[in-house]
Amino acid sequence: MLYICLIIVPMIGNKFIKSFICSIVKKGIIMINKTGNIINWEEKDDIQKLMTIAEQDAATALNTALEYEYVSTFISENLDYVNRAAHFWSETLKALHYSLIMQSARLFDKTKGVISIEKLFNKIEQNHPSDATKQELIRINTEFANYEGIIEEIRTLRDKIYAHNDPKVYQWWKNDVSQINELKFDPCFQCKIIELLKWTKNSILALRTTWGDSYPIHFEITDDVRYVRYYNCSNV
């Protein structure tokens, strides 16, 4: 597995450089924190390692959610162009949709034996956290209740449509699947997922800081889909 992270390292004179300097290699992760100190993967304790991986997973899911939004917007605003390769854009959107639901569901999985965000928070709470960490956990647990609805909808989509052939859905002509139909990926649902994933990533980063772990600054992907039509038109 290979991770590459784009981070900003403060330099003397308030100058900043951007470089790809976070990677997982055979011997582990080597990172440079905001003070320029090298942090080796082996130097992290188990909690720090779990938080590092969980934060990466949340950031990946968030980027997929943002990409889905960018592609959806591009399609709606450029139907004449998109219809030239309708199948390609349709499959692209479906692939992003599938990846987003599966990545998000994995973060909040309740399956026995897995490590989910909730179980990670519980594990942190049980490992003698500092007062600062305890305060963050209180805030996070309070705010988590606000997202239980959208999390349950994500699980339903994963369990009944994307990961399994639920009999009631698969044999739709025999059953009332109105509840599933209500979970279609509408714009409101999309906004809720983005909000949830941003909250998840930021919560983990906050906990990592209180646990004495430095972390690279992750940049959310930007909307580069809009350049597709410009590039193609300018090179016809």
Coordinates of C-alpha atoms in Angstrom, one line a residue:
M1 CA 0.0 0.0 0.0
L2 CA 1.3 3.4 -0.9
Y3 CA 0.1 6.7 0.6
I4 CA 1.4 10.0 -0.7
C5 CA 0.3 13.2 1.0
L6 CA 0.7 16.8 -0.1
I7 CA 1.7 18.9 2.9
I8 CA 2.8 22.4 3.7
V9 CA 5.9 22.9 5.8
P10 CA 6.5 26.4 7.4
M11 CA 9.9 27.7 6.5
I12 CA 12.0 30.5 7.8
G13 CA 10.7 33.9 6.8
N14 CA 7.1 32.8 6.5
K15 CA 7.8 31.1 3.2
F16 CA 6.1 27.8 2.5
I17 CA 7.0 24.9 0.3
K18 CA 4.7 22.2 -1.0
S19 CA 6.1 18.7 -1.4
F20 CA 5.1 15.1 -1.5
I21 CA 6.8 13.8 1.6
C22 CA 4.4 11.5 3.3
S23 CA 4.7 7.9 2.1
I24 CA 4.2 4.4 3.4
V25 CA 7.1 2.2 2.5
K26 CA 8.1 -1.2 3.6
K27 CA 9.6 0.1 6.9
G28 CA 6.6 2.3 7.6
I29 CA 5.5 6.0 7.4
I30 CA 7.9 8.8 7.6
M31 CA 6.3 12.3 8.0
I32 CA 7.5 15.8 8.5
N33 CA 5.4 17.8 10.9
K34 CA 4.7 21.5 11.1
T35 CA 8.0 22.2 13.0
G36 CA 10.0 20.2 10.5
N37 CA 10.8 17.3 12.8
I38 CA 10.9 13.8 11.3
I39 CA 8.2 11.4 12.7
N40 CA 8.7 7.8 12.0
W41 CA 5.8 5.4 11.9
E42 CA 7.5 3.0 14.4
E43 CA 7.6 5.9 16.9
K44 CA 3.9 6.2 17.0
D45 CA 1.9 4.2 19.6
D46 CA -1.1 2.1 18.5
I47 CA -3.6 4.8 19.0
Q48 CA -1.6 7.3 16.9
K49 CA -1.3 4.7 14.1
L50 CA -5.0 4.0 14.2
M51 CA -5.9 7.7 14.1
T52 CA -3.5 8.2 11.2
I53 CA -5.1 5.5 9.1
A54 CA -8.6 6.5 10.0
E55 CA -8.0 10.1 9.1
Q56 CA -6.6 9.0 5.7
D57 CA -9.7 6.9 5.1
A58 CA -12.0 9.9 6.0
A59 CA -10.0 12.2 3.7
T60 CA -10.3 9.7 0.9
A61 CA -14.0 9.4 1.3
L62 CA -14.4 13.2 1.4
N63 CA -12.4 13.6 -1.8
T64 CA -14.7 11.0 -3.5
A65 CA -17.8 12.9 -2.2
L66 CA -16.4 16.2 -3.6
E67 CA -15.5 14.6 -6.9
Y68 CA -19.0 13.2 -7.2
E69 CA -20.4 16.7 -6.7
Y70 CA -18.1 18.3 -9.2
V71 CA -18.9 15.7 -11.9
S72 CA -22.6 15.9 -11.2
T73 CA -22.5 19.7 -11.6
F74 CA -20.5 19.5 -14.8
I75 CA -23.0 17.1 -16.3
S76 CA -26.0 19.2 -15.4
E77 CA -24.4 22.3 -16.8
N78 CA -22.9 20.8 -20.0
L79 CA -25.6 18.3 -21.3
D80 CA -24.8 19.0 -25.0
Y81 CA -21.2 18.2 -24.5
V82 CA -21.8 15.2 -22.1
N83 CA -24.2 13.6 -24.4
R84 CA -21.4 13.1 -26.9
A85 CA -20.2 10.4 -24.6
A86 CA -23.2 9.7 -22.5
H87 CA -22.2 6.2 -21.5
F88 CA -18.8 7.3 -20.2
W89 CA -20.2 10.0 -18.0
S90 CA -23.0 7.8 -16.7
E91 CA -20.5 5.1 -15.7
T92 CA -18.2 7.6 -14.2
L93 CA -21.0 9.0 -12.0
K94 CA -22.1 5.5 -11.0
A95 CA -18.6 4.5 -10.1
L96 CA -18.1 7.6 -7.9
H97 CA -21.5 7.0 -6.3
Y98 CA -20.6 3.4 -5.5
S99 CA -17.2 4.3 -4.1
L100 CA -18.6 7.1 -2.0
I101 CA -21.2 4.9 -0.3
M102 CA -18.9 2.0 0.3
Q103 CA -16.0 4.2 1.6
S104 CA -18.4 6.1 3.9
A105 CA -20.2 3.0 5.2
R106 CA -16.8 1.4 6.1
L107 CA -16.0 4.3 8.3
F108 CA -19.2 3.8 10.3
D109 CA -19.4 0.0 10.1
K110 CA -21.1 -1.8 13.0
T111 CA -19.9 -5.3 12.0
K112 CA -18.4 -7.2 14.8
G113 CA -14.6 -7.3 14.8
V114 CA -14.1 -4.2 12.5
I115 CA -12.5 -0.9 13.5
S116 CA -15.0 1.9 12.8
I117 CA -14.9 5.6 13.8
E118 CA -17.1 4.9 16.8
K119 CA -14.9 2.0 18.0
L120 CA -11.8 4.1 17.5
F121 CA -13.3 6.9 19.7
N122 CA -14.1 4.3 22.3
K123 CA -10.6 2.8 22.1
I124 CA -9.1 6.3 22.7
E125 CA -11.4 6.8 25.7
Q126 CA -10.3 3.6 27.2
N127 CA -6.5 4.3 26.9
H128 CA -6.0 6.8 29.6
P129 CA -6.5 10.0 27.5
S130 CA -5.3 13.4 28.6
D131 CA -7.7 16.1 29.9
A132 CA -7.5 17.8 26.5
T133 CA -8.4 14.6 24.7
K134 CA -11.2 14.0 27.1
Q135 CA -12.7 17.4 26.3
E136 CA -12.4 16.7 22.6
L137 CA -14.2 13.3 23.0
I138 CA -17.0 15.0 24.9
R139 CA -17.5 17.5 22.1
I140 CA -17.2 14.8 19.4
N141 CA -19.7 12.4 21.2
T142 CA -22.2 15.3 21.5
E143 CA -21.9 16.3 17.9
F144 CA -22.0 12.7 16.6
A145 CA -25.7 12.4 17.5
N146 CA -26.4 15.0 14.9
Y147 CA -25.2 12.7 12.1
E148 CA -26.8 9.4 13.2
G149 CA -29.6 9.9 10.6
I150 CA -27.4 10.3 7.6
I151 CA -25.1 7.4 8.8
E152 CA -28.0 5.1 9.0
E153 CA -29.1 6.0 5.5
I154 CA -25.6 5.3 4.2
R155 CA -25.6 1.9 6.0
T156 CA -29.0 1.1 4.4
L157 CA -27.8 1.9 0.9
R158 CA -24.7 -0.3 1.5
D159 CA -26.5 -3.2 3.0
K160 CA -29.6 -3.3 0.8
I161 CA -28.3 -2.1 -2.6
Y162 CA -24.5 -1.9 -3.0
A163 CA -23.0 -4.7 -1.0
H164 CA -25.8 -7.2 -0.9
N165 CA -28.9 -8.2 -3.0
D166 CA -31.6 -7.6 -0.4
P167 CA -34.6 -9.8 -1.3
K168 CA -37.1 -7.0 -0.9
V169 CA -35.1 -4.7 -3.1
Y170 CA -33.9 -7.3 -5.6
Q171 CA -37.4 -8.6 -6.1
W172 CA -38.8 -5.1 -6.3
W173 CA -41.9 -6.1 -8.2
K174 CA -43.1 -8.1 -5.2
N175 CA -42.5 -5.6 -2.4
D176 CA -43.0 -2.0 -1.3
V177 CA -39.6 -0.4 -1.6
S178 CA -40.7 3.1 -1.0
Q179 CA -38.3 3.5 1.9
I180 CA -35.4 2.6 -0.3
N181 CA -36.6 4.9 -3.1
E182 CA -36.6 7.8 -0.6
L183 CA -32.9 7.2 -0.1
K184 CA -32.0 8.2 -3.7
F185 CA -28.9 10.3 -4.0
D186 CA -30.5 13.7 -4.0
P187 CA -28.6 17.0 -3.6
C188 CA -29.6 17.3 0.1
F189 CA -28.3 13.8 0.8
Q190 CA -25.0 14.7 -1.0
C191 CA -24.6 17.8 1.1
K192 CA -25.1 15.8 4.3
I193 CA -22.5 13.3 3.3
I194 CA -19.9 16.0 2.6
E195 CA -20.7 17.7 6.0
L196 CA -20.4 14.3 7.8
L197 CA -17.1 13.4 6.2
K198 CA -15.6 16.9 6.9
W199 CA -16.7 16.6 10.5
T200 CA -15.2 13.1 10.7
K201 CA -11.8 14.1 9.3
N202 CA -11.6 17.2 11.4
S203 CA -12.6 15.4 14.6
I204 CA -9.8 12.8 14.1
L205 CA -7.3 15.5 13.4
A206 CA -8.3 17.3 16.6
L207 CA -7.8 14.1 18.6
R208 CA -4.4 13.4 17.0
T209 CA -3.3 16.9 18.1
T210 CA -4.3 16.3 21.7
W211 CA -2.6 12.9 21.7
G212 CA 0.7 14.5 20.8
D213 CA 0.8 13.5 17.2
S214 CA 1.7 15.8 14.4
Y215 CA 0.0 15.5 11.1
P216 CA 0.3 16.7 7.5
I217 CA -2.2 19.2 6.2
H218 CA -4.5 17.5 3.7
F219 CA -5.9 19.6 0.9
E220 CA -9.4 18.8 -0.4
I221 CA -9.5 18.2 -4.1
T222 CA -10.6 21.1 -6.2
D223 CA -13.0 21.2 -9.1
D224 CA -10.8 20.4 -12.1
V225 CA -13.6 18.7 -14.0
R226 CA -14.7 22.0 -15.4
Y227 CA -11.4 22.2 -17.4
V228 CA -12.4 19.0 -19.4
R229 CA -14.6 20.8 -21.9
Y230 CA -12.3 23.8 -22.2
Y231 CA -9.3 21.6 -22.9
N232 CA -11.2 19.5 -25.5
C233 CA -12.7 22.5 -27.2
S234 CA -9.3 24.2 -27.4
N235 CA -7.7 21.2 -29.0
V236 CA -10.2 20.3 -31.6

